[in-house]
Short mmCIF file of C-alpha atoms in Angstrom, two decimals:
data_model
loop_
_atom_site.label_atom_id
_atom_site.label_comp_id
_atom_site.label_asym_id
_atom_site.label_seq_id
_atom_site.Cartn_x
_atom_site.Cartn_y
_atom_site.Cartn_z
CA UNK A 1 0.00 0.00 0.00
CA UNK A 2 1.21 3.34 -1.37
CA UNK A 3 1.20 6.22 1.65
CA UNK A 4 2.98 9.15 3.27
CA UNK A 5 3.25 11.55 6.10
CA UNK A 6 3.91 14.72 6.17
CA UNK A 7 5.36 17.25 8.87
CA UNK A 8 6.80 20.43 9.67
CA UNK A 9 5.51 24.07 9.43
CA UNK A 10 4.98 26.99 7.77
CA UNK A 11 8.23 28.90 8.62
CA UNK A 12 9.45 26.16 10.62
CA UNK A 13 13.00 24.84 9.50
CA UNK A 14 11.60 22.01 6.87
CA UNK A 15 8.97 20.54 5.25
CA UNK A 16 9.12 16.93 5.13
CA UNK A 17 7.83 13.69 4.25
CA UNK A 18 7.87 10.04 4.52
CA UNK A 19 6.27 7.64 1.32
CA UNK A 20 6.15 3.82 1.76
CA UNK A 21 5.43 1.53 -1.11
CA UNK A 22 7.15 2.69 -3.91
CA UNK A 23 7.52 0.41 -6.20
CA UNK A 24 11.76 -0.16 -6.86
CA UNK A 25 13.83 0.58 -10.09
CA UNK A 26 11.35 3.38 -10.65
CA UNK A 27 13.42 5.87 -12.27
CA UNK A 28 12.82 9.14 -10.55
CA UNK A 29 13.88 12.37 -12.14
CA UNK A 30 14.51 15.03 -9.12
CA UNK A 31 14.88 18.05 -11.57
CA UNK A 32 11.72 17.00 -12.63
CA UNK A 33 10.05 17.22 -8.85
CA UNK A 34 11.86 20.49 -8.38
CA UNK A 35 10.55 22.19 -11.64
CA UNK A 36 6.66 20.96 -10.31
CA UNK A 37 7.78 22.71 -7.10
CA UNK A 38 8.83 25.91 -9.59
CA UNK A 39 5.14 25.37 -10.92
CA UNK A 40 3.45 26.00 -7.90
CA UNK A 41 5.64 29.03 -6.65
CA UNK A 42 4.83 30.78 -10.01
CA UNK A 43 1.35 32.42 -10.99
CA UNK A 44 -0.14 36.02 -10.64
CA UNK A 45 -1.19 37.37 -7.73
CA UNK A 46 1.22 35.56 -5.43
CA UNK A 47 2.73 37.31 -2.51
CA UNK A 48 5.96 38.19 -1.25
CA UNK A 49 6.69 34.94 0.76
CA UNK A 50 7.53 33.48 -2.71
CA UNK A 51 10.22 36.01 -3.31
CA UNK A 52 12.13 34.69 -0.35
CA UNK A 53 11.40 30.78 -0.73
CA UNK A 54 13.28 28.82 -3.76
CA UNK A 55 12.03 25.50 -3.29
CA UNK A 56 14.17 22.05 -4.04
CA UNK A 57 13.60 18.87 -2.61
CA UNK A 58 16.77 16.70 -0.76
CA UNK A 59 16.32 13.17 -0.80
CA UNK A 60 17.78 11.67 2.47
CA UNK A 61 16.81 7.54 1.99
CA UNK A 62 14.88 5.55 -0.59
CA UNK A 63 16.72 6.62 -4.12
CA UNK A 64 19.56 5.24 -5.08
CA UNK A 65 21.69 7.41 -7.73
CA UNK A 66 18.22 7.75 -9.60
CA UNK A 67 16.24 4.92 -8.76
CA UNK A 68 13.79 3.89 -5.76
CA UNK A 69 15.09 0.78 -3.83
CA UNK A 70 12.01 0.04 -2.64
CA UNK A 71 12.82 1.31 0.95
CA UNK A 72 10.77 4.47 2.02
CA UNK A 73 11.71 7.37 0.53
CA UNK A 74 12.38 10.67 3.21
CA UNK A 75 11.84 14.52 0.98
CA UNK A 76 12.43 17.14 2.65
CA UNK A 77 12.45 21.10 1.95
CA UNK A 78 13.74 23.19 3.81
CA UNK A 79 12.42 26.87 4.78
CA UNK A 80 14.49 30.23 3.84
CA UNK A 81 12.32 32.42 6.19
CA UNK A 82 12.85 30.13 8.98
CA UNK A 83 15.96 32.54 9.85
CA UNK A 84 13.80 35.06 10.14
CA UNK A 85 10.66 33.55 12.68
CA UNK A 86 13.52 31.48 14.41
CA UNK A 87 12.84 33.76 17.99
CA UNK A 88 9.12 33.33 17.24
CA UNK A 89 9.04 29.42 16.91
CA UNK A 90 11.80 29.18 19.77
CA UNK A 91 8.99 30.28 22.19
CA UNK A 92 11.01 33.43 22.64
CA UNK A 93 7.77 35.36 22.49
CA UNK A 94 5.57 37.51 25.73
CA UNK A 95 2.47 36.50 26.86
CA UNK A 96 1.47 39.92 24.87
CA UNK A 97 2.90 38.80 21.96
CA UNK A 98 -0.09 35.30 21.41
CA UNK A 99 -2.32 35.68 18.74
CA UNK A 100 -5.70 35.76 20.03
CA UNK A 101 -7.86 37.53 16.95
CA UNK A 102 -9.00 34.53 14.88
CA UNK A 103 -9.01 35.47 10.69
CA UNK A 104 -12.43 34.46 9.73
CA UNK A 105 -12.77 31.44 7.05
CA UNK A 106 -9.20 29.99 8.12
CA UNK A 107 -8.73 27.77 10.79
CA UNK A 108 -7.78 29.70 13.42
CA UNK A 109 -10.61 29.75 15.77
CA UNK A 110 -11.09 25.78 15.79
CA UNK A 111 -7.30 25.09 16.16
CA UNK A 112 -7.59 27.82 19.27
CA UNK A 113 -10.31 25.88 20.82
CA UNK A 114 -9.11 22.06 19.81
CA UNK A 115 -6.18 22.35 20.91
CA UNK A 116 -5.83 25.03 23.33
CA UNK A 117 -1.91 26.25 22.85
CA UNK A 118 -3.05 29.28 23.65
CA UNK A 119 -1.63 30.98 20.92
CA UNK A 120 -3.24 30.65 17.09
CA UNK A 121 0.55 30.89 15.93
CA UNK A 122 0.46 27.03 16.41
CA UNK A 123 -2.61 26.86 14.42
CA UNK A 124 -1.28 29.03 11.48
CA UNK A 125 2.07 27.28 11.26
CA UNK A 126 0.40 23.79 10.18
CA UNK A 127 -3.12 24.90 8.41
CA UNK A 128 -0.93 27.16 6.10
CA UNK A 129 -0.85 26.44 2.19
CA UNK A 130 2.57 26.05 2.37
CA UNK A 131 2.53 22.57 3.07
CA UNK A 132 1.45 22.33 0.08
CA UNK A 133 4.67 22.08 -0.97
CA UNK A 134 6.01 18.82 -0.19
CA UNK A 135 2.39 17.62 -1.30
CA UNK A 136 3.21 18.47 -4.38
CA UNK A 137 6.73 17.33 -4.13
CA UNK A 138 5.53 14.24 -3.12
CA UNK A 139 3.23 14.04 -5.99
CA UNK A 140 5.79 15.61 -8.50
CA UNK A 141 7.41 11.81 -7.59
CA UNK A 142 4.46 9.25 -8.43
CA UNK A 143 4.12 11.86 -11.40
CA UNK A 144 7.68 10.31 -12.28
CA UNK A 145 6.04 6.76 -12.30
CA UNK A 146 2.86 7.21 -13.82
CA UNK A 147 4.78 9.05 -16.65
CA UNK A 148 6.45 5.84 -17.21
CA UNK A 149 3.24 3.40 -16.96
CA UNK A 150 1.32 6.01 -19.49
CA UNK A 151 -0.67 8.17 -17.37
CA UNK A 152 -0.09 12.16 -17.77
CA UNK A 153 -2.43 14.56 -15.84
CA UNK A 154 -2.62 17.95 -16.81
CA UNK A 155 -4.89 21.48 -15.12
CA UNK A 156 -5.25 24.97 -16.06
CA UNK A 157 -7.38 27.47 -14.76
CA UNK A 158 -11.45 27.73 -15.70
CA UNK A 159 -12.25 30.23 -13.54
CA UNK A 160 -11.26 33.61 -11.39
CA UNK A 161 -13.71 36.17 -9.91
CA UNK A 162 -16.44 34.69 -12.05
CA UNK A 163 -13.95 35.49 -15.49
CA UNK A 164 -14.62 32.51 -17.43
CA UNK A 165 -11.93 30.65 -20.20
CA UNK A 166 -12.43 28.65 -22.81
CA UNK A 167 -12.55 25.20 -22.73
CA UNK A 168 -10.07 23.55 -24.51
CA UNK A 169 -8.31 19.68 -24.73
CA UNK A 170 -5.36 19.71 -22.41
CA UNK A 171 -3.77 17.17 -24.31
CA UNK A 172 -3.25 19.26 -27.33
CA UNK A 173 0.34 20.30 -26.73
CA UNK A 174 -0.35 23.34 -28.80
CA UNK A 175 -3.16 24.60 -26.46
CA UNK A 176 -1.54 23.19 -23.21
CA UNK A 177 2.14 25.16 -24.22
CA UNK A 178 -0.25 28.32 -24.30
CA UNK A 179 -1.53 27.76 -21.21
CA UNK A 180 1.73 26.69 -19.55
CA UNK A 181 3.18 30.16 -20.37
CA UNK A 182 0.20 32.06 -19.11
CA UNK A 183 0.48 33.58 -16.03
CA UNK A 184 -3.09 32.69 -15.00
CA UNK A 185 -2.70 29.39 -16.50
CA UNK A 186 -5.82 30.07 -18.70
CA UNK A 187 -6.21 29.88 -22.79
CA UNK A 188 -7.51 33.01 -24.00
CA UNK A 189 -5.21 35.92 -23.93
CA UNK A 190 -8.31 38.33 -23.45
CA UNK A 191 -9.40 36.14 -20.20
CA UNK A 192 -5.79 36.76 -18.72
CA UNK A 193 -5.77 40.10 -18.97
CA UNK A 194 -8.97 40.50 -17.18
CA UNK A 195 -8.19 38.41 -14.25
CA UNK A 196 -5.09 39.92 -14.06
CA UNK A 197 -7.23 43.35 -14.01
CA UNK A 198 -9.37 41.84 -11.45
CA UNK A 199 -6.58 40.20 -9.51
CA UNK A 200 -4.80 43.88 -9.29
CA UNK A 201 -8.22 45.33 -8.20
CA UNK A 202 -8.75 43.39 -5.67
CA UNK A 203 -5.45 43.52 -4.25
CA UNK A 204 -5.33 47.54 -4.20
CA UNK A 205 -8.91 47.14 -2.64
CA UNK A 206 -7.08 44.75 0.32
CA UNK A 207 -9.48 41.65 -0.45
CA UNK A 208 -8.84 38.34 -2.20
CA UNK A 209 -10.63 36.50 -4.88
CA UNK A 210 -10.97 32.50 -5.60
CA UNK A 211 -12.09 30.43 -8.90
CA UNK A 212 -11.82 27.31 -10.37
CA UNK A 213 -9.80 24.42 -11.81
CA UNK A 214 -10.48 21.92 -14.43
CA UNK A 215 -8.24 19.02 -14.02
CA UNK A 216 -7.89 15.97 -16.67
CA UNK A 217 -6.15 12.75 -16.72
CA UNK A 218 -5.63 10.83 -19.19
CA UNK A 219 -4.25 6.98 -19.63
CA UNK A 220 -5.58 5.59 -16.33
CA UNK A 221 -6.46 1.97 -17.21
CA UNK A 222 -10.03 0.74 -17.15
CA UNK A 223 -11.34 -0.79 -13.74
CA UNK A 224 -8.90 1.03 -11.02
CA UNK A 225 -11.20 2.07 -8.13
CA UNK A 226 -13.62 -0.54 -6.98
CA UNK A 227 -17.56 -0.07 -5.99
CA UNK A 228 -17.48 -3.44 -3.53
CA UNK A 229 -17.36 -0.66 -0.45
CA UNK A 230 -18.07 2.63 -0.17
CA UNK A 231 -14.48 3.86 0.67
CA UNK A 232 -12.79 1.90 -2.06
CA UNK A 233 -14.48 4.27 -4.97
CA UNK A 234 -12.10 6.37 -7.35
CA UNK A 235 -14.23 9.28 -7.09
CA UNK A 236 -14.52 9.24 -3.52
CA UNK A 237 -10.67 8.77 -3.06
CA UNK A 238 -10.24 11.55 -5.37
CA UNK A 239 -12.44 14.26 -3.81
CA UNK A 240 -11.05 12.81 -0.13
CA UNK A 241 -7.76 13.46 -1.09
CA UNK A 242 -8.74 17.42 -3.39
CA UNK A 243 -11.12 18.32 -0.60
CA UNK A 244 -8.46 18.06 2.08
CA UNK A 245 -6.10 20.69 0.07
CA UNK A 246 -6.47 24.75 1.59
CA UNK A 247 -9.32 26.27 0.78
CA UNK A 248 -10.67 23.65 -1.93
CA UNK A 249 -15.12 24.00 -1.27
CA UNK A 250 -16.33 22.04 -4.23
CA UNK A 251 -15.59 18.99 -6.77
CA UNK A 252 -17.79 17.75 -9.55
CA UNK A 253 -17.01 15.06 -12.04
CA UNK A 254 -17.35 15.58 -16.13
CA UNK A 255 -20.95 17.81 -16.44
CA UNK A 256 -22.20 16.32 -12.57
CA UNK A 257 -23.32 19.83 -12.10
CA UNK A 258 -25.24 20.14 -15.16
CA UNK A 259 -28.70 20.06 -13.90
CA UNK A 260 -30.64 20.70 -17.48
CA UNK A 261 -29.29 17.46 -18.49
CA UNK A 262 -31.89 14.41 -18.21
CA UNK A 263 -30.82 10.83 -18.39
CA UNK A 264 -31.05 10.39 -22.15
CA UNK A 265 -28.42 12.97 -22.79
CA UNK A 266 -26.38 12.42 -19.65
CA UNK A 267 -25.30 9.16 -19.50
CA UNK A 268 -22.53 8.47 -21.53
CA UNK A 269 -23.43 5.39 -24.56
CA UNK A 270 -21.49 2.84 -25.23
CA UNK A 271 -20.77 1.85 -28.81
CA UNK A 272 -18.48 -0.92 -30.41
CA UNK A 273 -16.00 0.61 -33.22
CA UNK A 274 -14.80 -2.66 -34.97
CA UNK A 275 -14.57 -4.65 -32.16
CA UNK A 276 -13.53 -1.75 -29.66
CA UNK A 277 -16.05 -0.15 -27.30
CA UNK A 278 -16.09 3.39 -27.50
CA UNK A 279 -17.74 6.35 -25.57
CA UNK A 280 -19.05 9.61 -27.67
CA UNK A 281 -19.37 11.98 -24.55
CA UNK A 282 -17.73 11.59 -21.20
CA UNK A 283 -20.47 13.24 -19.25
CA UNK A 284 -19.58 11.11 -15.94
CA UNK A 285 -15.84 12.27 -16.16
CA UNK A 286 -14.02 8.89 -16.88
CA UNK A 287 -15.57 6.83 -13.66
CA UNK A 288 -18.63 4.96 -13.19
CA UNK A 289 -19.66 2.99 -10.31
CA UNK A 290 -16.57 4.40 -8.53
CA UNK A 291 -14.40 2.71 -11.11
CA UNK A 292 -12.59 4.49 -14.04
CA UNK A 293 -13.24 3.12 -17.00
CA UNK A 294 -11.17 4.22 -19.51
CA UNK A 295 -11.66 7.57 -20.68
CA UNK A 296 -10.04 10.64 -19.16
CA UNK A 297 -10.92 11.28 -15.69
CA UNK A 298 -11.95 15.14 -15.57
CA UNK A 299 -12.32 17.15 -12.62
CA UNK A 300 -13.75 21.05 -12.19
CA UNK A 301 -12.23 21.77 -8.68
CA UNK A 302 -13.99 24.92 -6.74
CA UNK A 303 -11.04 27.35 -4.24
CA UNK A 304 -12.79 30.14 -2.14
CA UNK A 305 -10.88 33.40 -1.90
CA UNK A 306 -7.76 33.46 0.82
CA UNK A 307 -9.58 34.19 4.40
CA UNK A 308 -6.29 36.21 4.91
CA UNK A 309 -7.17 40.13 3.80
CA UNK A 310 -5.92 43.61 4.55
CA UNK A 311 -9.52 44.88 4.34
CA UNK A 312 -11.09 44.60 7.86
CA UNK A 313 -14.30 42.32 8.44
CA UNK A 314 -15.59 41.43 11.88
CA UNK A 315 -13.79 38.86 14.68
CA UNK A 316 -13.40 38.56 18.22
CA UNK A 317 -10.35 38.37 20.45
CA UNK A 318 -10.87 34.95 22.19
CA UNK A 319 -8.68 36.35 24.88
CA UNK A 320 -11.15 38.47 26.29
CA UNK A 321 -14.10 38.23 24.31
CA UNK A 322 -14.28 41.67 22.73
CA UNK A 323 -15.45 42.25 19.35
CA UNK A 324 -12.89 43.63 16.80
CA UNK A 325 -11.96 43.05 13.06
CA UNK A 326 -9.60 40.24 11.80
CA UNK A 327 -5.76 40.54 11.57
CA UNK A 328 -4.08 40.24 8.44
CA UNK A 329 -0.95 38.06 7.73
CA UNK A 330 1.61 37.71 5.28
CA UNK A 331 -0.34 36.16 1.87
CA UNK A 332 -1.95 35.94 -1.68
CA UNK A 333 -4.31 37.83 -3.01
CA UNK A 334 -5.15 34.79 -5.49
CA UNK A 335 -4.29 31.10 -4.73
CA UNK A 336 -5.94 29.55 -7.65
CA UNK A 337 -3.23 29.31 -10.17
CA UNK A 338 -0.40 27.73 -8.06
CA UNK A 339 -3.66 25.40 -6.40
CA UNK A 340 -4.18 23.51 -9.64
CA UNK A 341 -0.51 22.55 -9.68
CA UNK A 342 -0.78 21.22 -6.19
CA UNK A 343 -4.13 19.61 -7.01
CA UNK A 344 -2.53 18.05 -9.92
CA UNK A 345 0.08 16.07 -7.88
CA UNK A 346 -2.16 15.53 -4.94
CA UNK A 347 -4.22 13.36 -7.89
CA UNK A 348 -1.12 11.61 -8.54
CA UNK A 349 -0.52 9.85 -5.55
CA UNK A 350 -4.16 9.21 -5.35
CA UNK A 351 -4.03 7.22 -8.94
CA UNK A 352 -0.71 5.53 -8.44
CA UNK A 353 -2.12 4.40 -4.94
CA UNK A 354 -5.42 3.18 -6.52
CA UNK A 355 -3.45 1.70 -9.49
CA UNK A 356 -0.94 -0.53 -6.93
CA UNK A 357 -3.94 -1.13 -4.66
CA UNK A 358 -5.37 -3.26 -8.01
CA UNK A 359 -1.66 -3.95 -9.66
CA UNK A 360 0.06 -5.14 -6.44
CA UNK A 361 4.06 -4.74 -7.34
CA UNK A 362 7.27 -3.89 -4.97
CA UNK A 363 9.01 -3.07 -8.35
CA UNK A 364 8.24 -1.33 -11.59
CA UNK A 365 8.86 -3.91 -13.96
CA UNK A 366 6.02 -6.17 -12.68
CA UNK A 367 4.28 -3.24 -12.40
CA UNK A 368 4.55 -2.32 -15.98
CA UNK A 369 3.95 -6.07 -17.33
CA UNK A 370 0.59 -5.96 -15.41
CA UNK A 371 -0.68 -2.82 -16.84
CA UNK A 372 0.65 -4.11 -20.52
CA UNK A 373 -1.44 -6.89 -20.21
#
């Protein structure tokens, strides 16, 4: 069974993680992990923590020269501003100095109350989107794999402030190079340069905005996922694993949202094609039953605006229970674009996992003869 931890803390010393089950003689391309990790630093509307951190990954066990042994594999990143919140995370702070004025939307007030440091410092340090980052290093890795086996999964941005772009096949390089070099990760020049408008408007206004991400995958083999129990369905493990990524509200599959649709013209037909089945319209988004079955699993992914803003809206200091307005700390204005490269390599571990949950194989060449047959 594929699976990792993760630790460590926003502007703690590292981020790190643990994965067991890697298949061995995997060949695993670390400039390839580090240029993901590139990805998700890039995008407009990101703030000015990203001009301090350069992310790379250091692999401490499980890779030999470039290939996995089979033996868990330790990643770990370490943090640039750590040098300067060193005093902070030391405890080297007064009792005047706790943060007691919960930002509203983030998960400040619940960490004060479950776990009662005292101080929503300890809160912020863990539910911050930077641990995104060895997420998606860890992802950038089973990426490496599933490369290999034929799977490629590819994102861009649909949405931001309600700006729609165009749809468009992600697997036309063409289309995909376009979108690779846009800055909002979206198709249509015109788009860009209005969410960049309304990206800049809402920064100089102190507030944030959100959108959406359409996320496709192509080459996953027919029958991974399995409907025999509830918690064994690909779609389920899938919007498990998106919904638990920061500030992530909403997931639909293919056109699940598409309420004028009735049966007749929802459900996807199945035809034979000279002794191949084929599929006209992938309404369901590539899984049925829980199971994928062949086509290209597509995902429209739903982020809420950053609950971190200049622009004051009502909170309470839990100290002494005296109504005030929120706090703002260091942040975006817009997290969408660098969220669909996280979301993109939190799918990957979820599809190599489900692929070695039915393909069991400690190495990559019985892997590989499996999936070839």
């Amino acid at each position: 069974m594929l699976r990792f931890l993760d630790a460590g803390e926003s502007h703690g010393k590292a981020l790190m993680a643990i994965i067991d089950g890697v298949p061995s003689n995997a060949e695993i391309d670390i400039d390839f992990i580090n240029n993901e990790l590139i990805r998700r630093q890039n995008g407009y509307g990101r703030g000015k923590r990203m001009q301090i951190e350069k992310d790379r990954v250091e692999i401490w066990s499980g890779i030999r020269g470039t290939k996995t042994t089979g033996n868990p594999i330790t990643m770990v990143i370490f943090n640039k501003d750590y040098e300067n919140w060193a005093k902070v995370l030391n405890g080297n702070t007064g009792e005047n100095e706790k943060i007691t004025i919960p930002r509203p939307g983030h998960g400040d007030m619940v960490g004060y109350f479950k776990y009662k440091t005292g101080d929503i410092r300890d809160v912020i340090e863990r539910t911050s989107a930077r641990e995104t980052a060895i997420r998606t290093a860890v992802g950038a890795l089973c990426k490496c794999i599933l490369v290999s086996i034929g799977v490629d999964i590819r994102s861009k941005v649909m949405n931001i402030g309600g700006i729609e772009d165009d749809n468009v096949d992600l697997f036309d390089n063409e289309a995909y190079l376009r979108i690779e070099n846009s800055s909002v990760r979206c198709y249509n020049e015109h788009v860009e340069n209005m969410i960049k408008y309304e990206i800049d408007k809402c920064k100089q206004q102190g507030d944030t905005v959100g959108g959406s991400i359409f996320i496709s995958v192509r080459g996953v083999p027919l029958g991974i996922g399995s409907y025999i129990q509830w918690d064994r369905k690909l779609d389920a493990i899938l919007s498990y694993a998106l919904m638990s990524v920061q500030g992530i509200k909403a997931i639909e599959f293919g056109k699940g949202t598409d309420l004028a649709k009735r049966g007749t013209t929802f459900n996807d037909e199945i035809l034979c094609n000279k002794g191949e089945i084929i599929r006209p319209t992938n309404n369901c988004g590539g899984i049925e039953a829980g199971v994928s079955n062949g086509q290209n699993i597509e995902i429209t992914v739903y982020m809420k605006p950053i609950p971190t803003i200049k622009k004051s809206i009502r909170s309470v200091d839990l100290k002494n229970n005296d109504n005030v307005v929120n706090r703002y700390e260091r942040s975006d204005v817009c997290g969408v674009v660098p969220a669909s490269i996280v979301l993109e390599n939190v799918c990957a571990f979820e599809i190599l996992k489900e692929i070695l949950n039915t393909y069991p194989a400690d190495d990559i060449i019985t892997l590989k003869k499996y999936i070839e047959k």
